[in-house]
Amino acid sequence: MPNSPSEHGRSEHGRATGEQPAGLAVVGAGPAGLTAAVTAADLGVPVTLLDAGDRPGGQYHRHPAPELGARTPGVPHLKRRAWTRWEQRLRHHRSAGRIRYLPAHHVWTVLREAEEGGWVLHAVAGEEERAVTVRARSLLLATGAYERQLPFPGWTVPGVVGAGGAQAMLKSGLVLPGRRVLVAGSGALLLAVAASLAAAGATVPAVVEAAAYTAYADRLGTLAVNPGKALEGARLGAGLARRAVRLLSRHAVTAVHGSDRVTGVTVQRLDSAWRPVPGTGRHIPCDALAVGHGLVPQLELATALGCAVRRTADGTVALALDARQRTSVPGIWSAGETGGIGGVELALLEGQLAGHDVAHELHGTQLPPRTRGLVRRRARRRAFADTMAAAHRPGPGWVDWLTPETVVCRCEEVPVAEVREAVETLGADDSRTVKLLTRAGMGWCQGRMCAPAVAALAGREPPPESRPLSCPVLLGNLARLPGTDASGRGDPAG
């Protein structure tokens, strides 16, 4: 399959003809990836920036579809001016040939380049899924995160969407999931989603937060050195109060009503372990529910390459990184949500730190004095992220709001009863065994939606991501990998 002329004369196997490997390949053009690419290019590093999206910005800086004719994103948010400056610098480096930007390129695996000691990135490009290969001396992963969902009765009813999904609909599609939208789950994202929906004209009857905001009081020192974060939360809360949006902390949606469409939900008060308190249920009418329980770092490329991980304060798995954004594997850096969910400001700091360190490693450039300030600011933001994660960590009692019929794995339609039978009767004691016995996690999303729930029902922490491919790939592309046999099997880590 020949590639487009923009691929500089690559063969169908993607090998460059006379093209030198990039100094740095960056996967992901969100806040962390773009700032890392621009910073490295500022210091003379040739960069190839690959991103699955059509435009830079990631999930935070989503753009409306061009055919909608919107001049600016439909939802204003923080850091717009700063982001615009970074985009301008990207355009400058592209025109000067210092950054090669490849949008709509989804990297599905990375191999070690044995001969030259660098990395080979395999991607699919565009709707036709062209095979593209990129080589680089160093690698930076800024692959972001996806939403964590905890199932509950009725969560498959039409009109139930992810909290982040509702915000994405608004930013990229300029549409609302409903006219009366309840926002529920846990995490700092909920307030921002509710504010965006309300500003766009939706009626938001309540924000239903499963955690207790009083948990932040245990970390007053961290809040004191991050005054901007506290002010941001206060601003969002005050804006919601002006719109008469109720804030129900230590509550959860435990049932959705409606068959063809959401007509309302049942909300119950929770105890300190997130168990529903009997007799506290109340009915709230709505025609849509935006729900999410935080974010999960997207790590399949990193874990396939052997990068070490750590368990964060909210029970998710993130990459173990040093103060200069290096992973445990030499030649691989990472920035943004892959190191633990921390928000856009932290991502911008980590991208800059990583870009400086890559240039230092490749070209021997001196780390400028400002990097010390970046390290200190990063440490403060990371401490706040840890506080936030601890405050919103799901309690073990959330499984008590499940019924035997509640679907756990939506792809394979596996209910709670089948998972519990696998654990209690058939002896499954981890997610992998449950998967083999029930098919939970074998569907299209490969466990991204159901893994936390399956692990909780098995009495375990969610395991680190272990997916050899980060997206569906044509068998022809897989078969052309070096080191594969006729079936396409091989070692993604080289």
Coordinates of C-alpha atoms in Angstrom, one line a residue:
M1 CA 0.0 0.0 0.0
P2 CA 1.9 3.2 -1.1
N3 CA 1.8 6.1 1.2
S4 CA 1.0 9.7 0.4
P5 CA 3.6 12.1 -1.0
S6 CA 3.8 13.7 2.4
E7 CA 5.5 10.6 3.7
H8 CA 8.7 11.6 1.9
G9 CA 9.0 8.6 -0.4
R10 CA 8.4 5.8 2.1
S11 CA 8.0 2.3 0.9
E12 CA 4.9 0.2 1.8
H13 CA 6.8 -1.0 4.8
G14 CA 7.2 2.5 5.9
R15 CA 11.0 2.6 5.8
A16 CA 12.4 5.9 4.9
T17 CA 14.4 6.2 1.7
G18 CA 17.4 8.3 2.6
E19 CA 15.7 10.1 5.5
Q20 CA 17.5 10.5 8.8
P21 CA 15.7 9.5 12.0
A22 CA 14.3 12.3 14.0
G23 CA 16.1 13.3 17.2
L24 CA 12.8 13.0 19.1
A25 CA 9.4 11.4 18.3
V26 CA 6.6 12.7 20.4
V27 CA 3.3 10.6 20.6
G28 CA 0.4 12.9 21.4
A29 CA -0.1 16.6 20.6
G30 CA -2.1 17.6 23.7
P31 CA -0.7 20.2 26.1
A32 CA 2.1 18.0 27.3
G33 CA 3.2 16.6 24.0
L34 CA 3.1 19.9 22.1
T35 CA 5.0 21.8 24.7
A36 CA 7.6 19.1 24.8
A37 CA 8.0 19.1 21.0
V38 CA 8.2 22.9 20.8
T39 CA 10.7 23.2 23.7
A40 CA 13.0 20.5 22.2
A41 CA 12.8 22.2 18.8
D42 CA 13.6 25.5 20.4
L43 CA 16.9 23.9 21.5
G44 CA 17.7 22.4 18.0
V45 CA 16.3 18.9 18.3
P46 CA 14.6 17.7 15.1
V47 CA 11.2 16.5 16.2
T48 CA 8.4 14.3 14.7
L49 CA 5.1 14.9 16.4
L50 CA 2.4 12.3 15.9
D51 CA -1.2 12.6 17.0
A52 CA -4.4 10.7 16.5
G53 CA -6.4 13.9 16.3
D54 CA -6.8 16.1 13.3
R55 CA -5.6 19.2 15.1
P56 CA -3.3 19.7 18.2
G57 CA -4.9 20.2 21.6
G58 CA -5.8 16.8 22.8
Q59 CA -9.0 16.4 24.9
Y60 CA -8.6 19.7 26.8
H61 CA -8.2 21.9 23.7
R62 CA -10.7 20.2 21.4
H63 CA -11.8 22.1 18.3
P64 CA -15.3 22.1 16.6
A65 CA -15.6 20.2 13.4
P66 CA -14.7 22.5 10.5
E67 CA -18.0 22.0 8.8
L68 CA -19.8 23.7 11.8
G69 CA -18.2 27.0 10.8
A70 CA -17.4 28.0 14.4
R71 CA -14.5 30.5 14.7
T72 CA -13.5 29.4 18.3
P73 CA -14.3 26.3 20.4
G74 CA -17.8 26.4 21.7
V75 CA -16.7 26.2 25.4
P76 CA -14.2 28.8 26.7
H77 CA -11.8 27.4 29.2
L78 CA -8.6 28.2 31.1
K79 CA -5.2 28.6 29.4
R80 CA -6.6 29.6 26.0
R81 CA -4.1 32.4 25.5
A82 CA -1.2 30.3 26.6
W83 CA -2.2 27.5 24.3
T84 CA -2.5 29.9 21.4
R85 CA 1.1 30.9 21.9
W86 CA 2.3 27.3 21.9
E87 CA 0.3 26.6 18.7
Q88 CA 1.9 29.6 17.1
R89 CA 5.4 28.3 18.0
L90 CA 4.5 25.0 16.5
R91 CA 3.5 26.6 13.2
H92 CA 6.8 28.5 13.3
H93 CA 8.9 25.4 13.8
R94 CA 6.9 23.5 11.1
S95 CA 7.5 26.2 8.6
A96 CA 11.2 26.1 9.5
G97 CA 11.4 22.4 9.1
R98 CA 12.3 21.7 12.7
I99 CA 9.1 19.9 13.6
R100 CA 7.4 17.4 11.3
Y101 CA 3.8 17.3 12.5
L102 CA 1.7 14.2 11.5
P103 CA -2.0 14.6 12.5
A104 CA -4.5 11.7 12.2
H105 CA -1.7 9.3 12.9
H106 CA -2.5 6.7 15.5
V107 CA 0.7 4.9 16.8
W108 CA -0.2 1.3 17.5
T109 CA 3.1 -0.1 18.6
V110 CA 6.7 1.0 19.2
L111 CA 9.8 -1.3 18.6
R112 CA 13.4 -0.9 19.6
E113 CA 15.7 -0.2 16.7
A114 CA 18.4 -2.8 17.4
E115 CA 20.8 -1.5 14.8
E116 CA 20.9 2.2 15.7
G117 CA 19.7 2.1 19.3
G118 CA 16.6 4.2 18.7
W119 CA 12.9 3.6 18.2
V120 CA 10.6 2.6 15.4
L121 CA 7.0 3.8 15.7
H122 CA 4.3 2.1 13.7
A123 CA 1.2 4.1 13.0
V124 CA -2.0 4.0 10.9
A125 CA -2.9 7.2 9.1
G126 CA -6.2 8.6 8.0
E127 CA -9.5 6.8 7.3
E128 CA -7.8 4.5 4.8
E129 CA -5.4 3.3 7.6
R130 CA -2.2 3.7 5.6
A131 CA 0.8 2.1 7.2
V132 CA 3.4 4.7 8.4
T133 CA 6.7 4.1 10.1
V134 CA 8.7 6.8 12.0
R135 CA 12.2 6.4 13.4
A136 CA 13.7 8.5 16.1
R137 CA 16.7 8.4 18.5
S138 CA 14.5 9.3 21.5
L139 CA 10.8 8.8 22.4
L140 CA 8.4 10.9 24.4
L141 CA 5.0 9.5 25.3
A142 CA 2.2 12.0 26.0
T143 CA -0.7 9.7 25.4
G144 CA -3.1 11.2 27.9
A145 CA -5.9 9.4 29.7
Y146 CA -9.4 8.1 29.4
E147 CA -12.4 8.2 31.7
R148 CA -12.9 5.7 34.5
Q149 CA -16.5 4.4 34.7
L150 CA -18.0 2.5 37.6
P151 CA -21.2 0.7 36.5
F152 CA -24.6 1.1 38.2
P153 CA -28.1 -0.1 37.3
G154 CA -29.3 1.6 34.1
W155 CA -25.9 3.0 33.0
T156 CA -26.5 1.5 29.5
V157 CA -29.8 3.5 29.0
P158 CA -29.6 5.9 26.0
G159 CA -28.8 9.4 27.4
V160 CA -26.1 8.2 29.8
V161 CA -22.8 9.6 28.6
G162 CA -19.3 10.0 30.2
A163 CA -18.7 13.3 31.9
G164 CA -15.7 13.9 29.7
G165 CA -17.7 12.7 26.7
A166 CA -20.4 15.3 27.4
Q167 CA -17.7 18.0 27.4
A168 CA -16.2 16.6 24.2
M169 CA -19.7 16.7 22.5
L170 CA -20.0 20.3 23.4
K171 CA -16.4 21.3 22.4
S172 CA -16.2 19.4 19.1
G173 CA -19.8 19.0 18.1
L174 CA -21.4 22.1 19.7
V175 CA -24.2 19.9 21.0
L176 CA -25.6 19.1 24.4
P177 CA -26.4 15.5 25.5
G178 CA -29.8 16.7 26.7
R179 CA -31.8 19.7 27.9
R180 CA -31.8 18.8 31.6
V181 CA -28.4 17.1 32.4
L182 CA -27.5 15.7 35.8
V183 CA -23.7 15.5 36.4
A184 CA -22.5 12.7 38.7
G185 CA -19.5 10.6 39.7
S186 CA -16.4 11.8 41.4
G187 CA -13.4 14.0 40.7
A188 CA -12.5 17.6 39.9
L189 CA -13.7 17.2 36.3
L190 CA -17.4 17.2 37.4
L191 CA -17.5 20.9 38.3
A192 CA -15.9 21.9 35.0
V193 CA -18.3 19.8 33.0
A194 CA -21.3 21.1 34.9
A195 CA -20.1 24.7 34.4
S196 CA -19.6 24.1 30.6
L197 CA -23.0 22.5 30.2
A198 CA -24.8 25.3 32.1
A199 CA -23.0 28.0 30.2
A200 CA -24.1 26.4 27.0
G201 CA -27.7 26.5 28.0
A202 CA -28.4 23.2 29.6
T203 CA -30.3 22.9 32.9
V204 CA -28.1 21.2 35.4
P205 CA -30.3 20.2 38.4
A206 CA -27.3 18.9 40.5
V207 CA -23.7 17.8 40.6
V208 CA -23.7 14.5 42.5
E209 CA -20.2 13.9 44.0
A210 CA -19.5 10.6 45.7
A211 CA -16.6 11.8 47.7
A212 CA -16.5 14.3 50.5
Y213 CA -14.9 17.7 49.8
T214 CA -13.9 17.8 53.4
A215 CA -11.1 15.4 52.5
Y216 CA -9.1 18.3 51.2
A217 CA -9.0 19.8 54.7
D218 CA -6.4 17.2 55.6
R219 CA -3.9 18.7 53.1
L220 CA -4.1 22.4 53.9
G221 CA -0.4 22.8 53.3
T222 CA -0.7 21.5 49.8
L223 CA -3.6 23.9 49.2
A224 CA -1.7 26.8 50.5
V225 CA 1.1 26.4 48.0
N226 CA -1.4 25.9 45.2
P227 CA -3.7 28.9 45.7
G228 CA -4.7 29.0 42.0
K229 CA -6.2 25.6 42.2
A230 CA -8.3 26.5 45.3
L231 CA -9.5 29.7 43.6
E232 CA -10.3 27.8 40.4
G233 CA -12.5 25.4 42.4
A234 CA -14.2 28.3 44.3
R235 CA -14.8 30.1 41.0
L236 CA -16.5 27.1 39.4
G237 CA -18.6 26.5 42.6
A238 CA -19.7 30.1 42.8
G239 CA -20.7 30.0 39.1
L240 CA -22.8 26.9 39.6
A241 CA -24.4 28.4 42.7
R242 CA -25.5 31.5 40.7
R243 CA -27.2 29.1 38.2
A244 CA -29.0 27.3 41.1
V245 CA -27.0 24.1 40.6
R246 CA -27.1 22.0 43.7
L247 CA -23.9 20.3 44.9
L248 CA -24.6 17.0 46.6
S249 CA -21.4 15.6 48.0
R250 CA -21.2 12.0 49.4
H251 CA -24.0 11.0 47.1
A252 CA -24.2 8.8 44.0
V253 CA -26.6 7.8 41.2
T254 CA -27.6 4.3 42.0
A255 CA -30.3 3.8 39.3
V256 CA -31.3 5.3 36.0
H257 CA -35.0 5.3 35.0
G258 CA -36.2 5.0 31.4
S259 CA -35.9 2.5 28.6
D260 CA -35.6 4.3 25.3
R261 CA -34.2 7.4 27.0
V262 CA -33.3 8.6 30.4
T263 CA -36.3 10.1 32.3
G264 CA -34.7 10.4 35.7
V265 CA -32.3 9.0 38.3
T266 CA -32.3 7.8 41.8
V267 CA -29.6 9.5 44.0
Q268 CA -28.6 8.1 47.4
R269 CA -26.4 9.3 50.2
L270 CA -23.2 7.3 50.8
D271 CA -21.3 6.3 53.9
S272 CA -17.6 6.8 54.2
A273 CA -16.9 3.6 52.3
W274 CA -19.3 4.6 49.4
R275 CA -22.0 2.2 50.5
P276 CA -25.5 3.5 49.8
V277 CA -27.4 4.5 52.9
P278 CA -30.8 2.7 53.0
G279 CA -33.8 5.0 53.0
T280 CA -32.0 8.0 51.5
G281 CA -33.0 7.6 47.9
R282 CA -34.5 10.5 46.0
H283 CA -35.7 10.8 42.4
I284 CA -34.4 13.6 40.2
P285 CA -35.9 14.1 36.8
C286 CA -33.5 14.6 33.9
D287 CA -33.2 13.6 30.2
A288 CA -29.4 12.9 30.3
L289 CA -26.8 11.9 32.8
A290 CA -23.1 12.8 32.4
V291 CA -21.1 10.5 34.7
G292 CA -17.5 9.7 35.4
H293 CA -15.2 8.8 38.2
G294 CA -12.0 10.4 37.2
L295 CA -9.4 9.6 34.6
V296 CA -7.1 6.6 34.0
P297 CA -3.6 7.2 32.4
Q298 CA -3.3 5.6 28.9
L299 CA -0.2 3.5 29.2
E300 CA -0.3 0.6 26.7
L301 CA 2.6 1.8 24.6
A302 CA 4.7 2.5 27.7
T303 CA 4.0 -0.8 29.4
A304 CA 4.7 -2.8 26.3
L305 CA 8.2 -1.2 26.2
G306 CA 8.8 -2.2 29.8
C307 CA 8.4 1.2 31.5
A308 CA 8.0 0.9 35.3
V309 CA 4.7 2.0 36.8
R310 CA 3.4 3.1 40.2
R311 CA 0.1 3.0 42.0
T312 CA -1.4 6.5 42.5
A313 CA -3.4 7.7 45.5
D314 CA -6.7 6.9 43.8
G315 CA -5.8 3.3 42.9
T316 CA -5.0 3.9 39.2
V317 CA -1.7 2.9 37.6
A318 CA 0.7 5.6 36.2
L319 CA 4.2 5.7 34.9
A320 CA 7.1 6.0 37.4
L321 CA 9.0 9.2 36.3
D322 CA 11.9 11.1 37.8
A323 CA 12.1 14.8 38.2
R324 CA 13.2 15.2 34.6
Q325 CA 10.3 13.2 33.2
R326 CA 12.5 10.1 32.4
T327 CA 10.9 6.7 32.5
S328 CA 12.8 3.6 33.7
V329 CA 13.7 2.8 30.1
P330 CA 16.7 4.8 28.8
G331 CA 15.7 6.9 25.8
I332 CA 12.0 7.2 26.8
W333 CA 10.5 10.2 28.4
S334 CA 6.8 10.9 29.3
A335 CA 4.8 13.9 30.3
G336 CA 1.2 14.8 31.2
E337 CA -1.5 12.4 32.5
T338 CA 0.6 9.3 31.9
G339 CA 2.5 10.1 35.1
G340 CA -0.7 10.6 37.1
I341 CA -3.8 12.7 36.5
G342 CA -2.9 16.3 37.3
G343 CA -4.5 18.7 34.8
V344 CA -3.4 21.0 32.1
E345 CA -1.1 23.3 34.1
L346 CA 0.9 20.3 35.3
A347 CA 1.0 18.9 31.7
L348 CA 2.4 22.2 30.4
L349 CA 5.2 22.2 33.0
E350 CA 6.1 18.5 32.4
G351 CA 6.2 19.0 28.7
Q352 CA 8.7 21.8 29.0
L353 CA 10.9 19.8 31.5
A354 CA 10.9 16.8 29.2
G355 CA 11.8 18.9 26.2
H356 CA 14.8 20.5 28.0
D357 CA 16.0 17.2 29.2
V358 CA 15.8 15.5 25.8
A359 CA 17.9 18.4 24.3
H360 CA 20.4 18.0 27.2
E361 CA 20.6 14.3 26.5
L362 CA 20.9 14.5 22.7
H363 CA 22.9 17.7 22.2
G364 CA 24.6 18.2 25.5
T365 CA 22.9 21.6 25.9
Q366 CA 23.0 23.0 29.4
L367 CA 19.8 22.9 31.4
P368 CA 18.8 26.6 31.8
P369 CA 18.3 28.0 35.3
R370 CA 14.6 28.3 34.7
T371 CA 14.3 24.5 34.8
R372 CA 14.9 24.6 38.5
G373 CA 11.8 26.8 38.8
L374 CA 9.9 24.4 36.6
V375 CA 10.9 21.4 38.8
R376 CA 9.6 23.3 41.9
R377 CA 6.4 24.2 40.3
R378 CA 5.9 20.7 39.0
A379 CA 6.5 19.3 42.5
R380 CA 3.8 21.6 43.9
R381 CA 1.3 20.7 41.2
R382 CA 2.1 17.0 41.6
A383 CA 1.5 17.2 45.3
F384 CA -1.9 18.8 44.6
A385 CA -2.7 16.1 42.1
D386 CA -1.9 13.4 44.7
T387 CA -4.2 15.2 47.2
M388 CA -7.0 15.3 44.6
A389 CA -6.5 11.6 43.8
A390 CA -6.7 10.7 47.5
A391 CA -9.8 12.8 48.1
H392 CA -11.7 11.1 45.2
R393 CA -10.5 7.6 45.5
P394 CA -13.5 5.2 45.1
G395 CA -14.5 3.5 48.3
P396 CA -14.8 -0.3 48.3
G397 CA -18.6 -0.1 49.1
W398 CA -19.6 1.2 45.7
V399 CA -20.1 -2.4 44.5
D400 CA -23.1 -2.5 46.9
W401 CA -25.2 -0.4 44.5
L402 CA -24.9 -3.1 41.8
T403 CA -27.6 -5.6 41.1
P404 CA -27.0 -9.1 39.7
E405 CA -28.4 -7.9 36.3
T406 CA -26.2 -4.8 36.1
V407 CA -24.0 -5.0 33.0
V408 CA -20.3 -4.8 33.8
C409 CA -18.8 -5.3 30.4
R410 CA -20.8 -3.4 27.8
C411 CA -19.0 -4.8 24.8
E412 CA -19.6 -8.4 25.7
E413 CA -22.8 -7.8 27.7
V414 CA -21.5 -9.5 30.8
P415 CA -23.6 -8.9 34.0
V416 CA -22.5 -8.7 37.6
A417 CA -23.9 -12.2 38.3
E418 CA -21.6 -13.8 35.8
V419 CA -18.5 -12.1 37.2
R420 CA -19.5 -13.0 40.8
E421 CA -20.0 -16.6 39.8
A422 CA -16.6 -16.7 38.3
V423 CA -15.1 -15.3 41.5
E424 CA -17.2 -17.0 44.1
T425 CA -17.9 -20.4 42.5
L426 CA -15.2 -20.9 39.8
G427 CA -12.3 -19.6 41.9
A428 CA -11.2 -16.6 39.8
D429 CA -9.1 -14.3 41.9
D430 CA -7.9 -11.8 39.3
S431 CA -9.2 -9.8 36.3
R432 CA -7.4 -12.0 33.8
T433 CA -9.1 -15.2 35.1
V434 CA -12.5 -13.5 35.2
K435 CA -11.9 -12.4 31.6
L436 CA -11.1 -16.0 30.5
L437 CA -14.2 -17.3 32.2
T438 CA -16.7 -14.6 31.2
R439 CA -15.3 -12.7 28.2
A440 CA -15.4 -9.4 30.3
G441 CA -12.8 -7.2 28.7
M442 CA -12.5 -9.1 25.4
G443 CA -14.6 -6.6 23.5
W444 CA -13.9 -3.5 21.3
C445 CA -12.6 -1.3 24.1
Q446 CA -10.3 -4.1 25.4
G447 CA -11.3 -3.6 29.1
R448 CA -10.9 0.2 29.2
M449 CA -14.5 0.6 30.4
C450 CA -14.9 -2.5 32.6
A451 CA -11.4 -3.2 34.0
P452 CA -11.9 -1.2 37.3
A453 CA -15.2 -2.8 38.0
V454 CA -14.1 -6.3 37.2
A455 CA -11.0 -5.9 39.4
A456 CA -13.1 -4.6 42.3
L457 CA -15.5 -7.5 42.0
A458 CA -12.5 -9.9 42.0
G459 CA -11.2 -8.1 45.1
R460 CA -8.1 -6.8 43.4
E461 CA -6.6 -3.4 42.4
P462 CA -6.9 -2.8 38.6
P463 CA -3.8 -4.3 37.0
P464 CA -1.4 -2.3 34.8
E465 CA -2.5 -2.0 31.2
S466 CA -1.2 -4.8 29.0
R467 CA -2.3 -4.4 25.4
P468 CA 0.2 -5.2 22.6
L469 CA -1.7 -2.9 20.2
S470 CA -3.1 0.4 21.2
C471 CA -5.8 0.4 18.4
P472 CA -7.3 -2.0 15.9
V473 CA -4.8 -2.7 13.1
L474 CA -5.2 -4.4 9.7
L475 CA -3.7 -7.9 9.6
G476 CA -1.5 -6.8 6.6
N477 CA 0.2 -4.1 8.7
L478 CA 0.7 -6.5 11.6
A479 CA 2.2 -9.2 9.4
R480 CA 4.8 -6.8 8.0
L481 CA 6.4 -6.2 11.4
P482 CA 10.0 -7.3 11.6
G483 CA 10.4 -10.4 13.7
T484 CA 6.9 -11.7 13.2
D485 CA 6.0 -15.2 11.9
A486 CA 3.3 -16.0 9.4
S487 CA 0.6 -15.4 12.0
G488 CA 1.9 -11.9 12.8
R489 CA 3.1 -12.8 16.3
G490 CA 6.1 -11.0 17.6
D491 CA 7.5 -9.0 20.5
P492 CA 6.3 -5.4 20.5
A493 CA 9.2 -4.4 22.8
G494 CA 11.7 -5.7 20.2

